[in-house]
XYZ file of N, CA and C in Angstrom:
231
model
N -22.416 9.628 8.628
C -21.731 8.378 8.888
C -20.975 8.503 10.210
N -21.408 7.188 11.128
C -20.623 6.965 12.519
C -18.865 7.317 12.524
N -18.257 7.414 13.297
C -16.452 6.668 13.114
C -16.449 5.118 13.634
N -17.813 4.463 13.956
C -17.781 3.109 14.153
C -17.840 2.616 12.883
N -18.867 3.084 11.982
C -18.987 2.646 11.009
C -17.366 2.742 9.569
N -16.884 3.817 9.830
C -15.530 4.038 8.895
C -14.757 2.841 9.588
N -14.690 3.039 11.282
C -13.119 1.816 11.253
C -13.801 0.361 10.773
N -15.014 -0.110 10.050
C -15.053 -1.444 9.815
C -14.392 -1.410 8.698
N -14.415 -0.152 8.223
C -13.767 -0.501 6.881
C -12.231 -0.561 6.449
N -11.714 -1.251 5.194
C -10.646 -1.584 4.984
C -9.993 -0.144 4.040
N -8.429 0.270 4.055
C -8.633 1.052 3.594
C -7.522 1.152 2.591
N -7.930 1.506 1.435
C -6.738 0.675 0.302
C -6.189 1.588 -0.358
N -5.045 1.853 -0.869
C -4.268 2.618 -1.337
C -4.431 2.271 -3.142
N -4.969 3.168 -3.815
C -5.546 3.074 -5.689
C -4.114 3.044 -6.089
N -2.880 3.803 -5.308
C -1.775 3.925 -6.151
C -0.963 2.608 -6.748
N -1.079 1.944 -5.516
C -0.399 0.266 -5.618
C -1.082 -0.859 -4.775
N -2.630 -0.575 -4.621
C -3.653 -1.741 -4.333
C -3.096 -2.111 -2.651
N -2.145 -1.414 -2.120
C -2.201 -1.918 -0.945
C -3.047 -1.643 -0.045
N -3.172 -2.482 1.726
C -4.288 -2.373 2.757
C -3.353 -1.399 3.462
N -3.893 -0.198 3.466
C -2.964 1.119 4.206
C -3.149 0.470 5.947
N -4.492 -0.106 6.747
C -4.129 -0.177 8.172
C -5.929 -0.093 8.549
N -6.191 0.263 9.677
C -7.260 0.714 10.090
C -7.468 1.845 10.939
N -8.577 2.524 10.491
C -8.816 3.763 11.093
C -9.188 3.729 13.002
N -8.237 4.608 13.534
C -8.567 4.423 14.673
C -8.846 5.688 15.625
N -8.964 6.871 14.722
C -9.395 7.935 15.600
C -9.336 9.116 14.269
N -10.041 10.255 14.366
C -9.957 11.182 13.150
C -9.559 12.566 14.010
N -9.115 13.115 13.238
C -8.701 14.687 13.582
C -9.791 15.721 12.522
N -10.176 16.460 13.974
C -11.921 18.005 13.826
C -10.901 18.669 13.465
N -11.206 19.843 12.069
C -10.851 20.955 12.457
C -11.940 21.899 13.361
N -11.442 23.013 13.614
C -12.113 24.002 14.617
C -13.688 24.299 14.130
N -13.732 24.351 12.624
C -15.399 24.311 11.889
C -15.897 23.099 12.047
N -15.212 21.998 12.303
C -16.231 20.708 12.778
C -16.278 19.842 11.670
N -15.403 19.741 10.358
C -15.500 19.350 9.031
C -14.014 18.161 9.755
N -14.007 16.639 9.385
C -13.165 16.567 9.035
C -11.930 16.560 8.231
N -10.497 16.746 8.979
C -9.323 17.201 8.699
C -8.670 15.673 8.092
N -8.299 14.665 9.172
C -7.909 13.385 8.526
C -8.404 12.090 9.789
N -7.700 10.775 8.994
C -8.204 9.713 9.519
C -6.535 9.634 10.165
N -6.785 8.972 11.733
C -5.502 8.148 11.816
C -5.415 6.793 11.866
N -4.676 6.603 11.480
C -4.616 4.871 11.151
C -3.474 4.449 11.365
N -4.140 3.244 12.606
C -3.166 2.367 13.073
C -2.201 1.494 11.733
N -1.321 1.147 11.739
C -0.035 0.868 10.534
C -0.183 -1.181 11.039
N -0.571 -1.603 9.439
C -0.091 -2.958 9.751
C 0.927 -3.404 9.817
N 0.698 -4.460 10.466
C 2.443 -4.546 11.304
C 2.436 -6.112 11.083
N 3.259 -6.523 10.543
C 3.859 -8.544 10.036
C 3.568 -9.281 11.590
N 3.169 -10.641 11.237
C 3.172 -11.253 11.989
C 4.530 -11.435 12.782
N 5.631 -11.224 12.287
C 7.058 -11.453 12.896
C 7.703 -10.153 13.060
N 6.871 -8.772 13.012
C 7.894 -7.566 12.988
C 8.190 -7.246 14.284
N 9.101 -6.830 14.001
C 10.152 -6.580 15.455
C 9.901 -5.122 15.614
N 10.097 -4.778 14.667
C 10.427 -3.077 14.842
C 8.487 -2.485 15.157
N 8.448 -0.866 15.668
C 7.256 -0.906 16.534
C 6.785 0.316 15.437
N 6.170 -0.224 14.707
C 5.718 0.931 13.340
C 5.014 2.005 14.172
N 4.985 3.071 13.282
C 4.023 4.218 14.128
C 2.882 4.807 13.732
N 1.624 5.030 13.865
C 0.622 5.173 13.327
C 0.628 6.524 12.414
N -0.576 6.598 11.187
C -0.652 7.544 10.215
C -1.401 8.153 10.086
N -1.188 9.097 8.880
C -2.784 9.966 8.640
C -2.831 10.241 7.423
N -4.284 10.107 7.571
C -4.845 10.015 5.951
C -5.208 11.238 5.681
N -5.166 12.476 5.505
C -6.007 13.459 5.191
C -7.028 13.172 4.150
N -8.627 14.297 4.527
C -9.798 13.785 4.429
C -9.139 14.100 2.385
N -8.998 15.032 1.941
C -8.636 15.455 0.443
C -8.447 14.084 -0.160
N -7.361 13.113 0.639
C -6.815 12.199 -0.308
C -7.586 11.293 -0.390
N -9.047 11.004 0.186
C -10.056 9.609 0.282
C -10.835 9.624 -1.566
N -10.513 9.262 -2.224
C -11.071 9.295 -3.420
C -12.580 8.891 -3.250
N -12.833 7.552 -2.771
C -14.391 7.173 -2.702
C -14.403 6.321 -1.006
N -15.330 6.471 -0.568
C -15.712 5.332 0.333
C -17.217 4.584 0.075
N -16.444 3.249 0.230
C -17.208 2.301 -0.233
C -18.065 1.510 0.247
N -18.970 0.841 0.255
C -19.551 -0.166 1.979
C -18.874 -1.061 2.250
N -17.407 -1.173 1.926
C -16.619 -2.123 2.524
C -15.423 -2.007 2.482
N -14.726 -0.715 1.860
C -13.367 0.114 1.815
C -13.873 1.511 1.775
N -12.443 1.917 1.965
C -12.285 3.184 1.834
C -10.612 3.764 0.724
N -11.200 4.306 -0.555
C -10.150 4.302 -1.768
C -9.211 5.154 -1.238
N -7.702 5.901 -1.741
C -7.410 7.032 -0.747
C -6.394 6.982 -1.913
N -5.978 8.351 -2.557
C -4.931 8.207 -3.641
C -4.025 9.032 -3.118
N -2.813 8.555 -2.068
C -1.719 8.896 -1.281
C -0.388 8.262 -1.985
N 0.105 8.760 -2.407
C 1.868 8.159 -2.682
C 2.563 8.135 -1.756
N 2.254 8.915 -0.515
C 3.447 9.073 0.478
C 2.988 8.048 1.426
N 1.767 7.262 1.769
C 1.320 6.825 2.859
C 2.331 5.497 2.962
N 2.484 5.275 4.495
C 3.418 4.673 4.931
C 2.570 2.988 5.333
């Protein structure tokens, strides 16, 4: 699978159904396996404040789907 093909997808948090953001670049480890996704942080139509982007590590992706990606994170921001 592309990383064109992952950022179409949406990527949802199983813990409390939320849209965590979109994937916008991944982190190699040194064996070439990915490590995690980073993902740009949605941000309100009216937010002021300048959120800062995240990471998904690859462990926490439960399933990817042809139109999400599941991810069972409690901490994700």
């Amino acid at each position: 699978m592309r990383l064109s093909e992952l950022q179409t997808k949406k990527i949802i948090n199983i813990s409390d159904g939320k849209h965590i953001g979109t994937i916008i670049d991944i982190n190699i480890k040194e064996d070439g396996k990915i490590d995690s996704l980073i993902i740009e942080s949605t941000k309100g139509l009216f937010s002021l404040s300048k959120e800062t982007d995240s990471l998904i590590y690859w462990n926490d992706i439960t399933k990817i789907g042809e139109d999400v990606i599941l991810i069972n994170n409690n901490s994700s921001n």
